Amino acid sequence: MSMLLSTMTAVGTGVVLTSPLWVDRLFADNGIIFTKPDEGTFQAVVNGNEFSHFVLAYSGHKFKGTGPDEERWEIVPDPDYKKNRFNIFGWRLVGVPFAQTVYSYKLSWRELKQVGKKSEIVARTDETTNFGFATRFPYAMVLPDGETHGEDGEIIPVTLEYVAIIRITNPYKALFMNEDWPQIIESILNEIAKDYALSKTYEELISEKTSGHKSGGFSDRILCPQDIEAEDGHVPETGPDPEKSIQEWVAETYGITITNAYLLNVDPLPEWRELTQRRTTATIEADVLRTEAEGRADAVKIEADAAAHATRVDGEARADAYKSVAGAVNARKDGIDIFRLQTLGDVGEAGNTVVVAPDLLTPAAAKLLAKKEEKGDA
């Protein structure tokens, strides 16, 4: 008897200790009684073929919980959020076994793959899934028939790859009021991307792609009110009213919030690729040469200004010196003769050979010598 009791106790203890594992495997993984959504995601629960409710695992957030379904399931911040200390395994209640189950649906989307420091778009994936992202998630989009133009106005066909950062803020609208929401959002954004590419030059698109996507550009067409872009931007026929952004309209209509978007790649068609690359390279090289030429022109101008300034200063100094000499010359009767001899001495100091005509030197020297002898006789 005691052995049987010990065995049952051991089995019971084992069941309790391993319960998280088998509950996950038997129930939560299959959406029976419990489910276990990842942090930042939601799941829908259906009763047969009818929608029942959602479960959410998003810290600091909750469902609005009031109004009709299209309002009740809006995901909003929860100012009173407190983590459930008892639900350490992250389970959420589904409902009656086999009657209420987690909703699975087919979803088509593109993902990004990191190759070194470069992001590449993976081919479109069609998979069955049973959850959605309530947090931000990057969705890759492709516009295969875009057009831009060169500096000369020549049309250049391009494939435009871009990324939209998206979060589902009303899963009821996204999953049960619309079919295949990624396709709908990509179609809307492709309309905007097509007009945006056509409004820019190829060089401008390439520059935006490599700018780090900090602000402005393509994202402004989605995030800014439409009246700001009324002249350049294209508004879908069923799009927002003036003074409302594409972002607001998409969130209200489809339950999808686009938080940002940026260009990933601008790829001309094969027959245009070499031409556009040469043209872009030539433009960059021209900018470099232009900058260097402007730099050289500035340097020449600075040198010329410096030389002119030095000449002006030297000329002013010489003029002052000549004024002083002229004053000294005029102060003495023999000043002009002294000036002649002094000038000859200055010319010879620089190592120059000075040849003086006798008719210039002899009279001046004779006069000076005569004056010296007169002083000696006196």
Coordinates of C-alpha atoms in Angstrom, one line a residue:
M1 CA 0.0 0.0 0.0
S2 CA 2.7 2.4 1.0
M3 CA 4.6 1.5 -2.2
L4 CA 1.5 2.3 -4.3
L5 CA 1.0 5.6 -2.5
S6 CA 4.7 6.5 -3.1
T7 CA 4.3 5.7 -6.7
M8 CA 1.2 7.8 -7.1
T9 CA 2.9 10.7 -5.3
A10 CA 5.9 10.4 -7.5
V11 CA 3.7 10.4 -10.7
G12 CA 1.7 13.3 -9.4
T13 CA 4.8 15.3 -8.6
G14 CA 6.2 14.5 -12.0
V15 CA 3.0 15.6 -13.7
V16 CA 3.0 18.9 -11.7
L17 CA 6.7 19.6 -12.5
T18 CA 6.3 18.8 -16.2
S19 CA 2.9 20.3 -16.7
P20 CA 4.2 23.4 -18.5
L21 CA 5.8 21.2 -21.1
W22 CA 2.8 18.9 -21.8
V23 CA 0.3 21.7 -21.5
D24 CA 2.2 23.6 -24.1
R25 CA 2.6 20.6 -26.4
L26 CA -0.9 19.2 -26.1
F27 CA -3.0 22.3 -25.6
A28 CA -1.4 25.7 -26.1
D29 CA 0.5 24.8 -29.3
N30 CA -2.7 23.5 -30.8
G31 CA -5.0 26.3 -29.4
I32 CA -7.0 23.9 -27.3
I33 CA -8.2 25.4 -24.0
F34 CA -5.1 27.6 -23.9
T35 CA -2.9 29.4 -26.3
K36 CA 0.5 31.0 -25.9
P37 CA 1.0 34.0 -28.1
D38 CA 4.5 35.7 -28.3
E39 CA 5.0 39.1 -26.8
G40 CA 3.8 41.8 -29.1
T41 CA 1.3 39.6 -31.0
F42 CA -2.4 38.8 -30.9
Q43 CA -4.5 35.8 -31.9
A44 CA -8.1 35.5 -33.0
V45 CA -10.5 32.9 -31.5
V46 CA -13.4 31.5 -33.5
N47 CA -16.4 29.5 -32.5
G48 CA -16.7 27.2 -35.5
N49 CA -16.7 29.6 -38.4
E50 CA -17.8 32.6 -36.4
F51 CA -15.5 35.1 -34.8
S52 CA -15.5 35.0 -31.0
H53 CA -12.8 37.2 -29.5
F54 CA -9.1 38.1 -29.5
V55 CA -6.3 37.4 -27.1
L56 CA -3.4 39.8 -26.8
A57 CA 0.1 39.5 -25.4
Y58 CA 1.4 43.1 -25.6
S59 CA 2.8 44.6 -22.4
G60 CA 1.3 48.0 -21.6
H61 CA -1.6 47.6 -24.0
K62 CA -5.1 46.3 -24.1
F63 CA -8.2 46.2 -26.2
K64 CA -10.5 49.2 -26.0
G65 CA -13.3 46.8 -24.9
T66 CA -16.4 48.9 -25.7
G67 CA -18.6 49.7 -28.7
P68 CA -19.2 47.5 -31.8
D69 CA -16.6 45.0 -32.9
E70 CA -14.8 47.5 -35.2
E71 CA -14.2 49.7 -32.2
R72 CA -14.1 47.3 -29.4
W73 CA -11.0 45.5 -30.7
E74 CA -8.9 48.6 -31.1
I75 CA -5.5 48.1 -29.4
V76 CA -4.8 51.1 -27.1
P77 CA -2.3 51.9 -24.3
D78 CA -3.2 50.6 -20.9
P79 CA -2.2 53.2 -18.2
D80 CA -3.2 50.8 -15.5
Y81 CA -1.2 47.8 -16.8
K82 CA 0.2 45.4 -14.3
K83 CA 2.0 42.2 -15.2
N84 CA 0.1 39.1 -14.1
R85 CA 2.6 37.4 -11.7
F86 CA 0.7 34.2 -11.7
N87 CA 0.7 33.7 -15.4
I88 CA 4.4 33.0 -15.6
F89 CA 4.0 30.7 -18.7
G90 CA 2.2 33.3 -20.8
W91 CA -1.0 31.2 -21.4
R92 CA -4.2 32.8 -22.6
L93 CA -7.6 31.2 -22.3
V94 CA -9.2 30.1 -25.6
G95 CA -12.5 28.6 -24.4
V96 CA -14.5 25.4 -24.7
P97 CA -12.2 22.6 -26.0
F98 CA -12.7 21.8 -29.8
A99 CA -15.6 24.2 -30.0
Q100 CA -13.5 27.4 -29.7
T101 CA -10.2 27.4 -31.5
V102 CA -7.4 29.7 -32.6
Y103 CA -8.1 31.1 -36.0
S104 CA -5.7 30.2 -38.8
Y105 CA -5.5 32.0 -42.1
K106 CA -3.3 32.3 -45.2
L107 CA -1.1 35.3 -45.5
S108 CA 1.1 36.5 -48.3
W109 CA 4.0 38.8 -47.6
R110 CA 7.6 39.5 -48.3
E111 CA 10.4 39.5 -45.7
L112 CA 13.7 41.1 -45.4
K113 CA 16.9 39.1 -45.2
Q114 CA 20.1 40.6 -43.9
V115 CA 23.1 39.8 -46.0
G116 CA 26.2 41.4 -44.3
K117 CA 25.3 45.1 -44.0
K118 CA 22.8 44.9 -46.8
S119 CA 19.1 44.2 -46.6
E120 CA 17.5 42.1 -49.4
I121 CA 13.9 41.2 -50.1
V122 CA 13.0 37.6 -50.0
A123 CA 10.5 36.3 -52.6
R124 CA 6.8 36.5 -51.6
T125 CA 5.8 33.9 -49.1
D126 CA 2.3 32.4 -48.8
E127 CA 1.9 30.6 -45.5
T128 CA -0.7 29.8 -43.0
T129 CA -0.4 31.6 -39.7
N130 CA -2.5 32.1 -36.6
F131 CA -1.2 35.4 -35.2
G132 CA -0.5 39.0 -36.1
F133 CA 1.9 41.7 -35.0
A134 CA 0.6 44.3 -32.6
T135 CA 4.1 45.8 -32.5
R136 CA 6.0 47.4 -35.4
F137 CA 7.2 45.0 -38.0
P138 CA 9.0 45.7 -41.4
Y139 CA 7.1 44.6 -44.4
A140 CA 8.9 44.7 -47.8
M141 CA 7.1 46.1 -50.8
V142 CA 7.9 45.9 -54.5
L143 CA 6.8 48.3 -57.3
P144 CA 7.8 46.4 -60.5
D145 CA 6.6 49.0 -63.0
G146 CA 7.8 52.3 -61.6
E147 CA 9.1 55.2 -63.7
T148 CA 11.5 58.0 -62.9
H149 CA 13.5 60.3 -65.2
G150 CA 17.0 61.6 -65.8
E151 CA 18.2 65.2 -65.5
D152 CA 17.3 65.7 -69.2
G153 CA 13.7 64.5 -68.6
E154 CA 14.1 61.1 -70.3
I155 CA 11.8 58.5 -68.7
I156 CA 13.7 55.6 -66.9
P157 CA 11.7 52.4 -66.1
V158 CA 12.6 51.2 -62.6
T159 CA 11.7 48.5 -60.1
L160 CA 11.3 50.2 -56.7
E161 CA 11.8 48.2 -53.5
Y162 CA 10.8 49.8 -50.3
V163 CA 10.0 48.9 -46.7
A164 CA 6.9 49.9 -44.7
I165 CA 7.0 49.7 -40.9
I166 CA 3.6 48.5 -39.9
R167 CA 1.6 47.5 -36.8
I168 CA -1.9 46.2 -36.6
T169 CA -3.9 48.4 -34.4
N170 CA -7.3 47.0 -35.0
P171 CA -7.1 43.2 -35.8
Y172 CA -10.9 42.9 -36.3
K173 CA -10.7 45.4 -39.2
A174 CA -7.6 43.8 -40.6
L175 CA -8.6 40.2 -40.4
F176 CA -12.4 40.1 -40.6
M177 CA -13.5 43.3 -42.4
N178 CA -10.9 42.9 -45.2
E179 CA -9.3 40.1 -47.2
D180 CA -5.5 39.8 -47.4
W181 CA -4.6 43.1 -45.8
P182 CA -0.9 42.9 -46.9
Q183 CA -2.0 42.9 -50.5
I184 CA -4.4 45.8 -49.9
I185 CA -1.7 47.9 -48.2
E186 CA 0.9 47.1 -50.8
S187 CA -1.5 48.1 -53.6
I188 CA -2.2 51.5 -51.8
L189 CA 1.4 52.2 -51.2
N190 CA 2.4 51.2 -54.7
E191 CA 0.1 53.9 -56.1
I192 CA 1.9 56.5 -53.9
A193 CA 5.3 55.1 -54.7
K194 CA 4.6 55.2 -58.5
D195 CA 3.7 58.9 -58.4
Y196 CA 6.5 59.7 -56.0
A197 CA 9.1 58.0 -58.3
L198 CA 7.8 59.9 -61.3
S199 CA 8.1 63.2 -59.5
K200 CA 11.8 62.7 -58.8
T201 CA 14.9 62.2 -60.9
Y202 CA 16.8 59.0 -60.8
E203 CA 19.7 60.8 -59.0
E204 CA 17.3 62.1 -56.4
L205 CA 15.9 58.6 -55.7
I206 CA 19.4 57.2 -55.4
S207 CA 20.4 60.0 -53.0
E208 CA 17.4 59.4 -50.8
K209 CA 18.1 55.6 -50.8
T210 CA 21.6 56.2 -49.3
S211 CA 20.6 59.0 -47.0
G212 CA 19.8 56.9 -44.0
H213 CA 16.0 57.4 -44.2
K214 CA 16.0 59.9 -41.3
S215 CA 13.2 62.1 -42.5
G216 CA 11.3 63.5 -45.4
G217 CA 11.1 62.0 -48.9
F218 CA 8.9 59.0 -49.6
S219 CA 7.7 58.7 -46.0
D220 CA 6.2 62.3 -46.1
R221 CA 3.8 61.2 -48.8
I222 CA 2.3 58.7 -46.3
L223 CA 2.7 60.4 -43.0
C224 CA 1.8 64.1 -43.9
P225 CA -1.6 65.5 -44.5
Q226 CA -2.6 65.3 -48.1
D227 CA -3.1 69.0 -48.7
I228 CA 0.7 69.5 -48.2
E229 CA 1.4 67.2 -51.1
A230 CA -1.7 68.1 -53.1
E231 CA 0.3 69.3 -56.2
D232 CA 2.9 66.5 -56.3
G233 CA 1.4 63.5 -54.5
H234 CA -1.3 61.1 -55.6
V235 CA -4.3 60.3 -53.4
P236 CA -6.0 57.0 -54.2
E237 CA -9.6 57.5 -55.4
T238 CA -11.0 56.1 -52.2
G239 CA -8.3 57.8 -50.1
P240 CA -8.4 60.4 -47.3
D241 CA -10.1 63.7 -47.2
P242 CA -7.9 66.9 -47.4
E243 CA -5.9 67.6 -44.2
K244 CA -5.8 63.8 -43.4
S245 CA -2.8 61.7 -44.1
I246 CA -2.6 58.3 -45.8
Q247 CA -1.5 56.9 -42.5
E248 CA -4.6 58.1 -40.7
W249 CA -6.9 56.9 -43.5
V250 CA -5.4 53.5 -43.7
A251 CA -5.5 53.1 -39.9
E252 CA -9.2 54.1 -39.7
T253 CA -10.2 52.0 -42.7
Y254 CA -8.1 48.9 -42.5
G255 CA -6.9 48.8 -38.8
I256 CA -3.3 49.0 -40.0
T257 CA -0.9 51.8 -38.9
I258 CA 2.0 52.6 -41.1
T259 CA 4.6 54.2 -38.8
N260 CA 7.3 54.8 -41.5
A261 CA 8.4 53.9 -45.0
Y262 CA 11.7 54.2 -46.8
L263 CA 13.3 53.3 -50.1
L264 CA 15.5 50.2 -50.1
N265 CA 16.5 49.8 -53.8
V266 CA 16.0 51.6 -57.1
D267 CA 16.8 49.2 -59.9
P268 CA 16.5 50.2 -63.6
L269 CA 15.5 47.6 -66.1
P270 CA 18.5 45.7 -67.5
E271 CA 18.7 47.7 -70.7
W272 CA 18.8 50.9 -68.7
R273 CA 21.0 49.8 -65.8
E274 CA 24.4 50.4 -67.4
L275 CA 23.3 53.8 -68.9
T276 CA 21.9 55.1 -65.5
Q277 CA 24.9 53.8 -63.6
R278 CA 27.3 55.6 -66.1
R279 CA 25.1 58.7 -65.9
T280 CA 25.1 58.7 -62.1
T281 CA 28.9 58.1 -61.9
A282 CA 29.4 60.9 -64.4
T283 CA 27.2 63.2 -62.3
I284 CA 29.1 62.4 -59.1
E285 CA 32.5 62.9 -60.9
A286 CA 31.3 66.2 -62.3
D287 CA 30.3 67.3 -58.8
V288 CA 33.8 66.4 -57.5
L289 CA 35.5 68.2 -60.4
R290 CA 33.2 71.2 -59.9
T291 CA 34.1 71.4 -56.2
E292 CA 37.8 71.1 -56.9
A293 CA 37.6 73.8 -59.6
E294 CA 35.7 76.1 -57.2
G295 CA 38.4 75.4 -54.6
R296 CA 41.2 76.2 -57.0
A297 CA 39.4 79.3 -58.1
D298 CA 39.0 80.4 -54.5
A299 CA 42.7 79.7 -53.8
V300 CA 43.8 81.7 -56.8
K301 CA 41.6 84.6 -55.8
I302 CA 43.0 84.4 -52.2
E303 CA 46.6 84.4 -53.6
A304 CA 45.8 87.3 -55.9
D305 CA 44.2 89.3 -53.1
A306 CA 47.2 88.6 -50.8
A307 CA 49.6 89.6 -53.6
A308 CA 47.7 92.8 -54.3
H309 CA 47.5 93.6 -50.6
A310 CA 51.3 93.0 -50.2
T311 CA 52.0 95.2 -53.2
R312 CA 49.8 97.9 -51.8
V313 CA 51.4 97.8 -48.4
D314 CA 54.9 97.8 -50.0
G315 CA 54.0 100.7 -52.2
E316 CA 52.7 102.7 -49.3
A317 CA 55.8 102.0 -47.3
R318 CA 58.0 103.0 -50.2
A319 CA 56.0 106.2 -50.7
D320 CA 56.5 107.0 -47.0
A321 CA 60.2 106.4 -47.4
Y322 CA 60.4 108.6 -50.5
K323 CA 58.6 111.3 -48.6
S324 CA 61.2 111.2 -45.8
V325 CA 64.1 111.2 -48.3
A326 CA 62.5 114.0 -50.2
G327 CA 62.3 116.0 -47.0
A328 CA 65.9 115.4 -46.2
V329 CA 67.0 116.3 -49.7
N330 CA 65.2 119.5 -49.6
A331 CA 66.6 120.4 -46.2
R332 CA 70.2 120.6 -47.5
K333 CA 71.7 122.3 -50.5
D334 CA 73.8 119.3 -51.3
G335 CA 70.9 116.9 -50.6
I336 CA 70.4 115.9 -54.2
D337 CA 74.0 114.8 -54.5
I338 CA 73.8 112.7 -51.3
F339 CA 70.6 111.1 -52.5
R340 CA 72.3 110.1 -55.8
L341 CA 75.1 108.4 -54.0
Q342 CA 72.8 106.7 -51.5
T343 CA 70.6 105.3 -54.3
L344 CA 73.7 103.8 -56.0
G345 CA 74.7 102.1 -52.7
D346 CA 71.2 100.6 -52.2
V347 CA 71.1 99.2 -55.7
G348 CA 74.5 97.5 -55.2
E349 CA 73.6 95.9 -51.8
A350 CA 71.6 93.1 -53.4
G351 CA 74.7 91.9 -55.2
N352 CA 73.9 93.7 -58.4
T353 CA 76.7 95.1 -60.6
V354 CA 76.2 98.9 -60.8
V355 CA 77.6 100.8 -63.8
V356 CA 77.5 104.5 -63.2
A357 CA 78.0 107.1 -65.9
P358 CA 80.8 109.5 -64.9
D359 CA 78.7 112.5 -65.6
L360 CA 76.4 111.4 -62.7
L361 CA 79.0 110.4 -60.1
T362 CA 81.9 112.8 -60.6
P363 CA 80.1 116.1 -60.2
A364 CA 78.3 114.9 -57.0
A365 CA 81.5 113.5 -55.5
A366 CA 83.5 116.6 -56.4
K367 CA 80.9 118.9 -54.8
L368 CA 80.9 116.8 -51.6
L369 CA 84.7 116.8 -51.5
A370 CA 84.9 120.5 -52.0
K371 CA 82.6 121.1 -49.1
K372 CA 84.6 118.9 -46.8
E373 CA 87.8 120.7 -47.7
E374 CA 86.1 124.1 -47.0
K375 CA 85.2 122.8 -43.5
G376 CA 88.8 121.7 -43.0
D377 CA 90.3 125.1 -44.0
A378 CA 88.0 126.8 -41.7

